[in-house]
CSV table of C-alpha atoms in Angstrom, one decimal:
chain,number,residue,atom,x,y,z
Q,1,GLN,CA,60.6,-36.8,3.7
Q,2,GLY,CA,61.0,-40.3,5.2
Q,3,ARG,CA,59.3,-43.5,4.2
Q,4,LEU,CA,55.8,-44.7,4.6
Q,5,VAL,CA,55.8,-48.5,4.8
Q,6,PRO,CA,52.5,-50.5,4.6
Q,7,VAL,CA,52.2,-53.2,7.2
Q,8,PHE,CA,50.0,-56.3,6.6
Q,9,SER,CA,51.0,-58.3,9.7
Q,10,GLU,CA,52.7,-58.2,13.1
Q,11,SER,CA,55.5,-60.3,11.7
Q,12,GLN,CA,56.1,-57.8,8.9
Q,13,ALA,CA,56.2,-54.9,11.3
Q,14,GLN,CA,58.7,-56.8,13.4
Q,15,GLY,CA,60.9,-57.3,10.4
Q,16,VAL,CA,60.9,-53.6,9.6
Q,17,LEU,CA,61.5,-52.7,13.2
Q,18,LEU,CA,64.6,-55.0,13.3
Q,19,ALA,CA,66.0,-53.6,10.0
Q,20,ARG,CA,65.4,-49.9,10.7
Q,21,GLN,CA,69.1,-49.0,10.2
Q,22,GLY,CA,69.1,-46.3,12.9
Q,23,LEU,CA,65.9,-44.6,11.8
Q,24,SER,CA,63.2,-43.9,14.3
Q,25,LEU,CA,59.7,-45.5,13.8
Q,26,LEU,CA,56.1,-44.4,14.2
Q,27,GLY,CA,53.0,-46.5,13.8
Q,28,ARG,CA,50.2,-44.8,11.8
Q,29,GLY,CA,46.6,-45.5,11.2
Q,30,GLN,CA,44.3,-43.3,9.1
Q,31,GLY,CA,46.2,-40.2,10.1
Q,32,ARG,CA,43.1,-38.5,11.6
Q,33,ALA,CA,44.9,-36.5,14.3
Q,34,TYR,CA,44.7,-32.8,13.5
Q,35,GLY,CA,48.3,-31.9,13.7
Q,36,ASP,CA,51.7,-33.7,13.4
Q,37,ALA,CA,51.0,-36.7,15.6
Q,38,ALA,CA,51.0,-39.1,12.7
Q,39,LEU,CA,54.2,-37.7,11.0
Q,40,ASN,CA,57.8,-38.8,11.4
Q,41,SER,CA,59.7,-36.7,9.0
Q,42,GLY,CA,63.0,-38.1,7.7
Q,43,ASN,CA,62.4,-41.5,9.3
Q,44,LEU,CA,60.1,-44.5,9.0
Q,45,THR,CA,56.3,-44.5,9.4
Q,46,LEU,CA,54.5,-47.8,9.4
Q,47,ASN,CA,51.0,-47.7,7.9
Q,48,PHE,CA,49.0,-50.2,9.8
Q,49,THR,CA,45.7,-49.8,7.8
Q,50,PRO,CA,46.3,-53.0,5.8
Q,51,ALA,CA,46.5,-54.9,9.1
Q,52,ASN,CA,42.7,-54.9,9.6
Q,53,ARG,CA,41.5,-58.3,10.6
Q,54,PHE,CA,39.1,-59.3,13.4
Q,55,LEU,CA,41.0,-62.0,15.4
Q,56,SER,CA,38.3,-63.2,17.8
Q,57,PHE,CA,35.0,-62.2,19.4
Q,58,ASP,CA,33.6,-63.4,22.7
Q,59,ALA,CA,29.8,-62.9,22.3
Q,60,LYS,CA,29.1,-63.6,26.0
Q,61,ARG,CA,31.4,-60.7,27.1
Q,62,GLY,CA,31.3,-58.6,24.0
Q,63,LEU,CA,35.1,-58.8,23.9
Q,64,LEU,CA,36.5,-58.0,20.5
Q,65,HIS,CA,40.2,-58.8,19.6
Q,66,ALA,CA,41.1,-56.9,16.4
Q,67,GLU,CA,44.2,-55.8,14.6
Q,68,ALA,CA,45.3,-52.2,15.1
Q,69,GLY,CA,44.4,-51.2,11.5
Q,70,VAL,CA,40.7,-52.1,11.9
Q,71,THR,CA,38.7,-48.9,11.6
Q,72,LEU,CA,35.8,-47.9,13.9
Q,73,GLU,CA,33.6,-48.0,10.8
Q,74,GLN,CA,34.5,-51.7,10.2
Q,75,ILE,CA,33.6,-52.5,13.8
Q,76,LEU,CA,30.2,-50.7,13.5
Q,77,ASN,CA,29.4,-52.3,10.1
Q,78,THR,CA,30.2,-55.8,11.4
Q,79,PHE,CA,28.9,-55.7,15.0
Q,80,ILE,CA,25.8,-53.4,15.0
Q,81,PRO,CA,23.8,-56.2,13.2
Q,82,ARG,CA,24.8,-58.5,16.1
Q,83,GLY,CA,23.7,-56.1,18.7
Q,84,TRP,CA,27.0,-54.4,19.7
Q,85,PHE,CA,28.3,-50.9,19.5
Q,86,LEU,CA,31.5,-49.1,20.3
Q,87,PRO,CA,31.7,-48.2,24.0
Q,88,VAL,CA,33.3,-44.8,23.1
Q,89,THR,CA,33.6,-43.1,19.8
Q,90,PRO,CA,35.0,-39.8,18.6
Q,91,GLY,CA,33.1,-37.6,16.2
Q,92,THR,CA,34.3,-39.6,13.2
Q,93,LYS,CA,34.1,-43.3,12.5
Q,94,PHE,CA,37.1,-43.3,10.2
Q,95,PRO,CA,40.1,-43.7,12.6
Q,96,THR,CA,41.7,-47.0,13.3
Q,97,LEU,CA,41.4,-48.9,16.6
Q,98,GLY,CA,45.1,-48.6,17.3
Q,99,GLY,CA,45.2,-44.9,16.6
Q,100,SER,CA,42.1,-44.4,18.8
Q,101,VAL,CA,43.8,-46.1,21.8
Q,102,ALA,CA,47.1,-44.2,21.2
Q,103,CYS,CA,45.1,-41.0,21.4
Q,104,ASP,CA,42.8,-42.3,24.1
Q,105,VAL,CA,39.8,-40.9,22.2
Q,106,HIS,CA,36.7,-39.6,23.8
Q,107,GLY,CA,33.2,-38.6,22.5
Q,108,LYS,CA,29.7,-38.0,23.8
Q,109,SER,CA,30.0,-40.7,26.5
Q,110,HIS,CA,31.5,-39.9,29.9
Q,111,LEU,CA,34.7,-41.9,29.7
Q,112,SER,CA,37.6,-42.4,27.2
Q,113,ILE,CA,38.3,-45.6,25.2
Q,114,SER,CA,41.1,-46.8,27.5
Q,115,HIS,CA,38.5,-47.6,30.2
Q,116,TYR,CA,37.2,-50.4,27.9
Q,117,VAL,CA,40.5,-51.8,26.7
Q,118,GLU,CA,41.2,-55.1,28.4
Q,119,ARG,CA,44.6,-55.8,26.8
Q,120,LEU,CA,47.0,-54.3,24.2
Q,121,HIS,CA,49.4,-56.4,22.1
Q,122,MET,CA,52.5,-54.5,21.1
Q,123,LEU,CA,55.9,-54.7,19.4
Q,124,MET,CA,58.6,-53.2,21.5
Q,125,ALA,CA,61.8,-51.4,20.5
Q,126,ASP,CA,63.9,-54.6,20.7
Q,127,GLY,CA,61.4,-56.4,18.5
Q,128,SER,CA,59.8,-58.4,21.3
Q,129,ARG,CA,56.1,-59.1,21.5
Q,130,VAL,CA,54.5,-57.9,24.7
Q,131,ALA,CA,50.9,-57.9,26.1
Q,132,CYS,CA,49.9,-55.3,28.6
Q,133,SER,CA,46.7,-54.4,30.5
Q,134,PRO,CA,45.7,-52.5,33.7
Q,135,THR,CA,47.0,-55.5,35.7
Q,136,GLU,CA,49.7,-56.8,33.3
Q,137,LYS,CA,52.6,-54.4,32.8
Q,138,PRO,CA,50.3,-51.6,33.9
Q,139,ASP,CA,53.1,-49.0,33.6
Q,140,LEU,CA,53.3,-49.7,29.8
Q,141,PHE,CA,49.6,-49.9,29.4
Q,142,TRP,CA,49.0,-46.4,31.0
Q,143,ALA,CA,51.9,-44.9,29.2
Q,144,THR,CA,50.6,-46.2,25.8
Q,145,THR,CA,46.9,-45.2,26.2
Q,146,GLY,CA,47.1,-41.5,25.3
Q,147,GLY,CA,50.9,-41.9,24.6
Q,148,MET,CA,50.5,-40.9,21.0
Q,149,GLY,CA,52.4,-44.0,19.6
Q,150,LEU,CA,55.7,-43.2,21.3
Q,151,THR,CA,56.0,-46.3,23.6
Q,152,GLY,CA,55.8,-49.0,21.0
Q,153,LEU,CA,53.8,-50.4,18.1
Q,154,ILE,CA,50.2,-51.4,19.0
Q,155,THR,CA,49.5,-54.4,16.8
Q,156,SER,CA,46.1,-55.5,18.2
Q,157,VAL,CA,43.6,-54.5,20.8
Q,158,GLU,CA,41.1,-56.4,23.0
Q,159,LEU,CA,38.1,-54.0,23.5
Q,160,ARG,CA,34.8,-54.5,25.3
Q,161,LEU,CA,31.9,-53.5,23.2
Q,162,GLN,CA,28.5,-52.2,24.4
Q,163,ALA,CA,25.4,-54.3,24.0
Q,164,ILE,CA,22.5,-52.5,22.2
Q,165,GLU,CA,18.9,-53.3,21.3
Q,166,SER,CA,18.8,-50.9,18.4
Q,167,SER,CA,21.2,-48.6,16.5
Q,168,PHE,CA,18.8,-45.7,16.9
Q,169,ILE,CA,19.2,-42.9,19.4
Q,170,LYS,CA,16.6,-41.3,21.6
Q,171,TYR,CA,17.6,-37.7,21.2
Q,172,GLU,CA,16.7,-34.7,23.4
Q,173,GLY,CA,17.8,-31.1,22.6
Q,174,VAL,CA,17.5,-28.3,25.1
Q,175,LYS,CA,18.4,-24.7,24.7
Q,176,ALA,CA,20.5,-22.9,27.2
Q,177,ALA,CA,20.4,-19.1,27.3
Q,178,ASN,CA,23.9,-18.7,28.7
Q,179,LEU,CA,26.9,-20.4,30.3
Q,180,GLU,CA,25.2,-20.7,33.7
Q,181,GLU,CA,22.3,-22.6,32.1
Q,182,ILE,CA,24.4,-25.0,30.1
Q,183,PHE,CA,26.6,-25.9,33.2
Q,184,ARG,CA,23.3,-26.5,35.1
Q,185,LEU,CA,22.1,-28.8,32.3
Q,186,PHE,CA,25.3,-30.8,32.4
Q,187,GLU,CA,24.8,-31.3,36.1
Q,188,GLU,CA,21.2,-32.4,35.6
Q,189,SER,CA,22.3,-34.7,32.8
Q,190,ALA,CA,24.8,-36.7,34.8
Q,191,GLU,CA,22.8,-39.9,34.4
Q,192,SER,CA,22.4,-39.4,30.7
Q,193,PRO,CA,24.8,-41.8,28.9
Q,194,LEU,CA,25.5,-39.4,26.0
Q,195,THR,CA,25.8,-35.7,26.3
Q,196,VAL,CA,27.5,-32.8,24.4
Q,197,ALA,CA,26.6,-29.2,23.7
Q,198,TRP,CA,27.0,-26.9,20.7
Q,199,ILE,CA,28.1,-23.5,22.0
Q,200,ASP,CA,28.1,-20.1,20.4
Q,201,CYS,CA,31.6,-18.9,21.1
Q,202,LEU,CA,30.9,-15.4,19.8
Q,203,ALA,CA,28.0,-14.6,22.1
Q,204,GLN,CA,28.7,-11.9,24.6
Q,205,GLY,CA,27.3,-10.2,27.7
Q,206,ARG,CA,24.2,-11.9,29.1
Q,207,THR,CA,24.2,-14.5,26.3
Q,208,LEU,CA,27.8,-15.5,26.8
Q,209,GLY,CA,27.9,-19.3,26.4
Q,210,ARG,CA,24.5,-19.8,24.9
Q,211,SER,CA,24.3,-23.4,23.9
Q,212,ILE,CA,22.2,-26.3,22.8
Q,213,MET,CA,22.5,-29.3,25.0
Q,214,MET,CA,22.3,-32.6,23.0
Q,215,ARG,CA,21.4,-35.6,25.1
Q,216,GLY,CA,21.0,-39.2,23.9
Q,217,GLU,CA,20.8,-42.8,24.7
Q,218,PHE,CA,20.3,-45.9,22.6
Q,219,ALA,CA,16.7,-46.6,21.9
Q,220,ARG,CA,15.1,-49.8,23.1
Q,221,LYS,CA,13.0,-51.7,20.6
Q,222,ARG,CA,9.8,-50.6,22.4
Q,223,ASP,CA,10.9,-47.0,21.7
Q,224,LEU,CA,10.7,-47.5,17.9
Q,225,LYS,CA,7.2,-46.5,16.9
Q,226,THR,CA,7.0,-47.9,13.4
Q,227,SER,CA,7.1,-51.6,12.5
Q,228,ALA,CA,9.7,-50.9,9.8
Q,229,ARG,CA,12.1,-49.5,12.4
Q,230,ARG,CA,11.4,-52.3,14.8
Q,231,GLN,CA,12.2,-54.8,12.0
Q,232,HIS,CA,15.4,-53.0,11.2
Q,233,ALA,CA,16.3,-52.0,14.7
Q,234,LEU,CA,19.9,-53.0,14.2
Q,235,ALA,CA,20.3,-51.3,10.9
Q,236,VAL,CA,23.6,-49.8,9.8
Q,237,SER,CA,22.7,-46.5,8.3
Q,238,HIS,CA,24.6,-45.2,5.3
Q,239,LYS,CA,23.8,-41.6,4.8
Q,240,PRO,CA,24.4,-40.0,1.4
Q,241,GLN,CA,27.5,-38.0,1.2
Q,242,VAL,CA,27.9,-34.5,-0.2
Q,243,THR,CA,31.2,-33.0,-1.2
Q,244,VAL,CA,32.6,-29.5,-0.7
Q,245,PRO,CA,34.1,-29.3,-4.3
Q,246,PHE,CA,36.6,-26.5,-3.8
Q,247,ASP,CA,38.4,-24.3,-1.2
Q,248,LEU,CA,36.1,-21.4,-0.2
Q,249,PRO,CA,37.6,-17.9,-0.4
Q,250,GLY,CA,39.3,-17.0,2.9
Q,251,VAL,CA,36.9,-14.0,3.4
Q,252,THR,CA,33.9,-16.3,3.5
Q,253,LEU,CA,34.5,-17.2,7.1
Q,254,ASN,CA,34.8,-14.1,9.2
Q,255,ARG,CA,33.5,-12.9,12.5
Q,256,PHE,CA,30.4,-11.4,11.0
Q,257,SER,CA,29.4,-14.4,8.8
Q,258,MET,CA,30.0,-16.8,11.7
Q,259,ALA,CA,28.1,-14.6,14.1
Q,260,ALA,CA,25.2,-14.6,11.7
Q,261,PHE,CA,25.4,-18.4,11.3
Q,262,ASN,CA,25.5,-19.0,15.1
Q,263,ALA,CA,22.6,-16.7,15.7
Q,264,ALA,CA,20.5,-18.4,13.0
Q,265,TYR,CA,21.4,-21.9,14.3
Q,266,PHE,CA,20.6,-21.1,17.8
Q,267,GLY,CA,17.4,-19.2,16.8
Q,268,LYS,CA,15.9,-22.0,14.7
Q,269,HIS,CA,16.4,-24.6,17.4
Q,270,PRO,CA,13.3,-25.2,19.6
Q,271,ARG,CA,13.5,-24.6,23.3
Q,272,HIS,CA,13.1,-28.3,23.8
Q,273,THR,CA,12.8,-31.2,21.3
Q,274,GLU,CA,12.8,-35.0,21.4
Q,275,THR,CA,13.1,-37.4,18.5
Q,276,ILE,CA,14.4,-40.8,17.4
Q,277,MET,CA,17.4,-40.5,15.1
Q,278,ASP,CA,19.9,-42.9,13.4
Q,279,PHE,CA,23.3,-43.3,15.1
Q,280,ASP,CA,25.1,-41.8,12.1
Q,281,SER,CA,23.4,-38.5,12.4
Q,282,PHE,CA,23.9,-38.4,16.2
Q,283,PHE,CA,27.6,-39.5,16.4
Q,284,TYR,CA,29.0,-38.6,13.0
Q,285,PRO,CA,27.3,-35.6,11.4
Q,286,LEU,CA,30.5,-34.5,9.6
Q,287,ASP,CA,31.3,-37.9,8.1
Q,288,SER,CA,28.6,-37.2,5.5
Q,289,VAL,CA,30.4,-34.1,4.2
Q,290,LEU,CA,33.5,-35.0,2.2
Q,291,HIS,CA,36.3,-32.5,2.2
Q,292,TRP,CA,34.5,-30.4,4.8
Q,293,ASN,CA,37.9,-28.8,5.6
Q,294,ARG,CA,37.7,-26.9,2.3
Q,295,ILE,CA,35.2,-24.6,4.1
Q,296,TYR,CA,38.1,-23.1,5.8
Q,297,GLY,CA,39.9,-22.1,2.6
Q,298,LYS,CA,43.4,-22.9,1.2
Q,299,SER,CA,45.2,-22.1,4.5
Q,300,GLY,CA,43.2,-24.9,6.3
Q,301,MET,CA,42.0,-25.0,9.8
Q,302,VAL,CA,43.4,-25.6,13.3
Q,303,GLN,CA,41.5,-26.9,16.4
Q,304,TYR,CA,41.9,-25.6,19.9
Q,305,GLN,CA,40.7,-28.2,22.4
Q,306,PHE,CA,41.3,-27.7,26.1
Q,307,LEU,CA,40.0,-29.1,29.4
Q,308,ILE,CA,39.6,-27.3,32.7
Q,309,PRO,CA,39.3,-29.4,35.9
Q,310,PRO,CA,36.1,-29.3,38.0
Q,311,ARG,CA,37.3,-26.9,40.6
Q,312,HIS,CA,37.8,-24.1,38.1
Q,313,SER,CA,35.6,-25.3,35.2
Q,314,PHE,CA,33.0,-22.5,35.1
Q,315,GLU,CA,35.4,-19.7,35.7
Q,316,GLY,CA,38.0,-21.1,33.3
Q,317,ILE,CA,35.5,-21.8,30.5
Q,318,LYS,CA,34.0,-18.3,31.0
Q,319,THR,CA,37.4,-16.6,30.9
Q,320,LEU,CA,38.5,-18.5,27.8
Q,321,LEU,CA,35.2,-17.7,26.0
Q,322,GLU,CA,35.6,-14.0,26.8
Q,323,ALA,CA,39.1,-14.1,25.5
Q,324,ILE,CA,38.2,-15.9,22.3
Q,325,SER,CA,35.3,-13.5,21.7
Q,326,ALA,CA,37.4,-10.5,22.3
Q,327,SER,CA,40.1,-11.8,19.9
Q,328,GLY,CA,37.8,-11.5,17.0
Q,329,LYS,CA,38.5,-15.1,16.0
Q,330,ALA,CA,35.4,-17.0,15.1
Q,331,SER,CA,34.4,-20.6,15.2
Q,332,PHE,CA,31.0,-22.0,14.2
Q,333,LEU,CA,32.0,-25.5,15.1
Q,334,ALA,CA,32.4,-25.3,18.9
Q,335,VAL,CA,31.6,-28.1,21.3
Q,336,LEU,CA,31.4,-28.1,25.1
Q,337,LYS,CA,31.4,-31.4,27.0
Q,338,LYS,CA,31.6,-32.5,30.6
Q,339,PHE,CA,33.5,-35.7,31.4
Q,340,GLY,CA,32.0,-37.9,34.1
Q,341,PRO,CA,33.9,-39.2,37.2
Q,342,MET,CA,36.8,-41.3,36.1
Q,343,ASN,CA,40.1,-42.5,37.3
Q,344,ASN,CA,42.1,-42.2,34.1
Q,345,GLN,CA,45.6,-43.4,34.9
Q,346,GLY,CA,46.9,-42.6,31.4
Q,347,LEU,CA,50.1,-40.6,32.0
Q,348,LEU,CA,49.6,-38.4,28.9
Q,349,SER,CA,45.9,-38.9,28.4
Q,350,PHE,CA,43.7,-35.9,27.9
Q,351,PRO,CA,40.4,-37.1,29.3
Q,352,THR,CA,40.1,-36.3,33.1
Q,353,PRO,CA,37.2,-35.0,35.1
Q,354,GLY,CA,36.2,-31.5,34.1
Q,355,HIS,CA,34.8,-29.6,31.1
Q,356,PHE,CA,36.4,-29.4,27.7
Q,357,LEU,CA,35.8,-27.0,24.9
Q,358,ALA,CA,36.8,-27.7,21.3
Q,359,LEU,CA,36.8,-25.0,18.6
Q,360,ASP,CA,37.8,-25.1,14.9
Q,361,PHE,CA,39.4,-21.9,13.4
Q,362,PRO,CA,40.5,-21.0,9.9
Q,363,VAL,CA,44.3,-20.5,9.9
Q,364,GLY,CA,44.0,-17.4,7.6
Q,365,ASN,CA,47.1,-15.3,7.8
Q,366,GLY,CA,48.4,-17.4,10.8
Q,367,ASP,CA,47.9,-14.8,13.6
Q,368,ILE,CA,45.5,-17.3,15.2
Q,369,PHE,CA,48.6,-19.1,16.6
Q,370,LYS,CA,49.6,-16.0,18.6
Q,371,HIS,CA,46.1,-15.9,20.1
Q,372,MET,CA,46.3,-19.6,21.0
Q,373,ASP,CA,49.6,-19.0,22.8
Q,374,ARG,CA,47.8,-16.5,25.0
Q,375,TRP,CA,44.9,-18.9,25.5
Q,376,ASP,CA,47.4,-21.5,26.6
Q,377,GLU,CA,48.5,-19.2,29.5
Q,378,LEU,CA,44.8,-18.9,30.6
Q,379,VAL,CA,44.3,-22.7,30.4
Q,380,LEU,CA,47.4,-23.1,32.5
Q,381,LYS,CA,46.2,-20.6,35.0
Q,382,PHE,CA,43.1,-22.8,35.7
Q,383,GLY,CA,45.1,-26.0,35.8
Q,384,GLY,CA,44.0,-27.2,32.4
Q,385,ARG,CA,45.5,-28.9,29.4
Q,386,VAL,CA,45.3,-29.0,25.6
Q,387,TYR,CA,44.5,-32.2,23.7
Q,388,LEU,CA,47.6,-33.6,22.0
Q,389,ALA,CA,45.7,-35.4,19.2
Q,390,LYS,CA,44.2,-32.1,18.1
Q,391,ASP,CA,47.3,-29.9,18.7
Q,392,ALA,CA,49.5,-28.6,15.9
Q,393,ARG,CA,51.3,-25.7,17.6
Q,394,MET,CA,51.9,-26.0,21.4
Q,395,HIS,CA,55.3,-25.2,22.7
Q,396,SER,CA,57.3,-27.7,24.7
Q,397,GLY,CA,57.4,-25.7,27.9
Q,398,THR,CA,53.6,-25.3,27.8
Q,399,PHE,CA,53.2,-29.0,27.3
Q,400,ARG,CA,55.4,-29.9,30.3
Q,401,ALA,CA,53.4,-27.5,32.5
Q,402,MET,CA,50.1,-28.9,31.3
Q,403,TYR,CA,51.0,-32.6,31.8
Q,404,PRO,CA,52.4,-33.0,35.3
Q,405,ARG,CA,52.8,-36.8,34.9
Q,406,LEU,CA,55.2,-36.4,32.0
Q,407,PRO,CA,58.2,-37.3,34.3
Q,408,GLU,CA,56.5,-40.6,35.0
Q,409,TRP,CA,55.9,-41.2,31.3
Q,410,LEU,CA,59.5,-40.5,30.5
Q,411,ARG,CA,60.6,-43.1,33.0
Q,412,VAL,CA,58.4,-45.7,31.4
Q,413,LYS,CA,59.6,-44.6,28.0
Q,414,LYS,CA,63.2,-45.0,29.1
Q,415,LYS,CA,62.4,-48.5,30.5
Q,416,TYR,CA,60.8,-49.9,27.4
Q,417,ASP,CA,62.4,-47.8,24.7
Q,418,PRO,CA,65.9,-46.7,26.1
Q,419,HIS,CA,67.2,-45.7,22.7
Q,420,ASN,CA,64.1,-43.8,21.7
Q,421,VAL,CA,63.3,-45.9,18.6
Q,422,PHE,CA,59.7,-44.6,18.6
Q,423,ALA,CA,59.4,-40.9,17.7
Q,424,SER,CA,57.2,-38.4,15.8
Q,425,ASP,CA,57.1,-34.8,14.7
Q,426,LEU,CA,54.8,-34.1,17.5
Q,427,GLY,CA,57.2,-35.6,20.0
Q,428,ARG,CA,60.1,-33.6,18.6
Q,429,ARG,CA,58.1,-30.4,18.7
Q,430,LEU,CA,57.2,-31.0,22.3
Q,431,GLY,CA,60.8,-31.9,23.3
Q,432,LEU,CA,60.4,-35.6,23.8
Q,433,PRO,CA,63.3,-38.0,23.4
Q,434,ASP,CA,64.1,-38.8,19.8
Q,435,GLY,CA,66.5,-41.5,18.6
Q,436,GLY,CA,66.0,-41.1,14.8
Q,437,GLY,CA,68.9,-41.1,12.5
Q,438,LEU,CA,67.6,-38.5,10.0
Q,439,ARG,CA,65.8,-36.0,12.2
Q,440,HIS,CA,64.2,-33.1,10.5
Q,441,ARG,CA,65.0,-29.6,11.7
Q,442,ARG,CA,62.6,-28.8,14.6
Q,443,SER,CA,60.5,-25.8,14.1
Q,444,GLY,CA,58.4,-24.0,16.7
Q,445,ARG,CA,55.2,-24.6,14.7
Q,446,SER,CA,54.0,-27.5,12.7
Q,447,GLN,CA,52.3,-27.0,9.4
Q,448,SER,CA,48.6,-26.1,9.8
Q,449,THR,CA,46.0,-28.7,9.4
Q,450,ARG,CA,44.1,-29.0,6.2
Q,451,GLY,CA,41.2,-31.2,7.1
Q,452,LYS,CA,41.5,-34.1,9.4
Q,453,ALA,CA,45.2,-34.6,8.9
């Protein structure tokens, strides 16, 4: 099974690294990736969550230097009252900062988190301490952002925060009758700082791709209409949490129940609505539901998140939606997003210009994986890629075809980690170099995800 070693400091991590006795290592945060990215079976995994101190903050520049084990929630709780917010956040605030950089996370904003990282501090395979940035050892920096922890141990991160007047969001919701309309709305929303769309992946025919566009921006103080809100403009909201107490029966989520849910959700939403809402409701709706994965039953869930580049975005998304609908597989949690213009130099980073679609499916009897293999072929046809942080089943050949800069990444890996000290179950599944002493037997499929890994 390997060993999980808690790490409280960079020096302690260095000591474990130098005394590894031939085992491979992997740094781990909260383990919020959906597949096997945070697993290193039969070897050593360093749990960085105890290394969670803020090291410095430059209030003039909004530059935070924090240890890798600091969670996004810690950053929000500490810096929102000071008028600062994360520049990019995924749909949960529970991941660590180090893990977020290793996955190059994205969210409702147009860029990924690597665009706001000024410097990474790392421990390398030989135990040396190294700093890297877009201008200082840039090859290591761009191999590490999105590199899934396989280039070295991220020990701390220097991140530029975003200045805000309030923690509230000016929200605008707009219905789109079909895929053509939602693509048009994304084009019209290019200047909106925060955009995402819920999409009905089971709609067919003229309603294929019907969606609800969700636009937002941080409210200014003058936008807050009540004196109570203005007085608490930088409040940190703490929503009450509810719990899914048990695994729902597998038959609960099926094509018919999800189609009914999607139709009801789309139907109840006004054609156009505007409101002021707290940041927690806008960015992190699922964080208020504990054990939400139990909705998917004992077999768990698996996410399929893929991106199609701009040239083929509409045709590719349309083709995949048709294939998903025809498969009979249903997802009520489906999100469509358009990335803004970016020059993401991350060699294995997922976010690049184009549209991505993320869908959660119950594993059920496991035949969903055969469908995903077929969807992979369609994604490849349109020049797209699958997100490694949400992947639990992709084959190595597919991965190599989807990530054309892999040879560059492998050269950087060999330069800084020639003996492949850093490894993971995901890396082994995808055929990446592994120098571990007690490697587990590779299988073609990782265990399905039960929740947020």
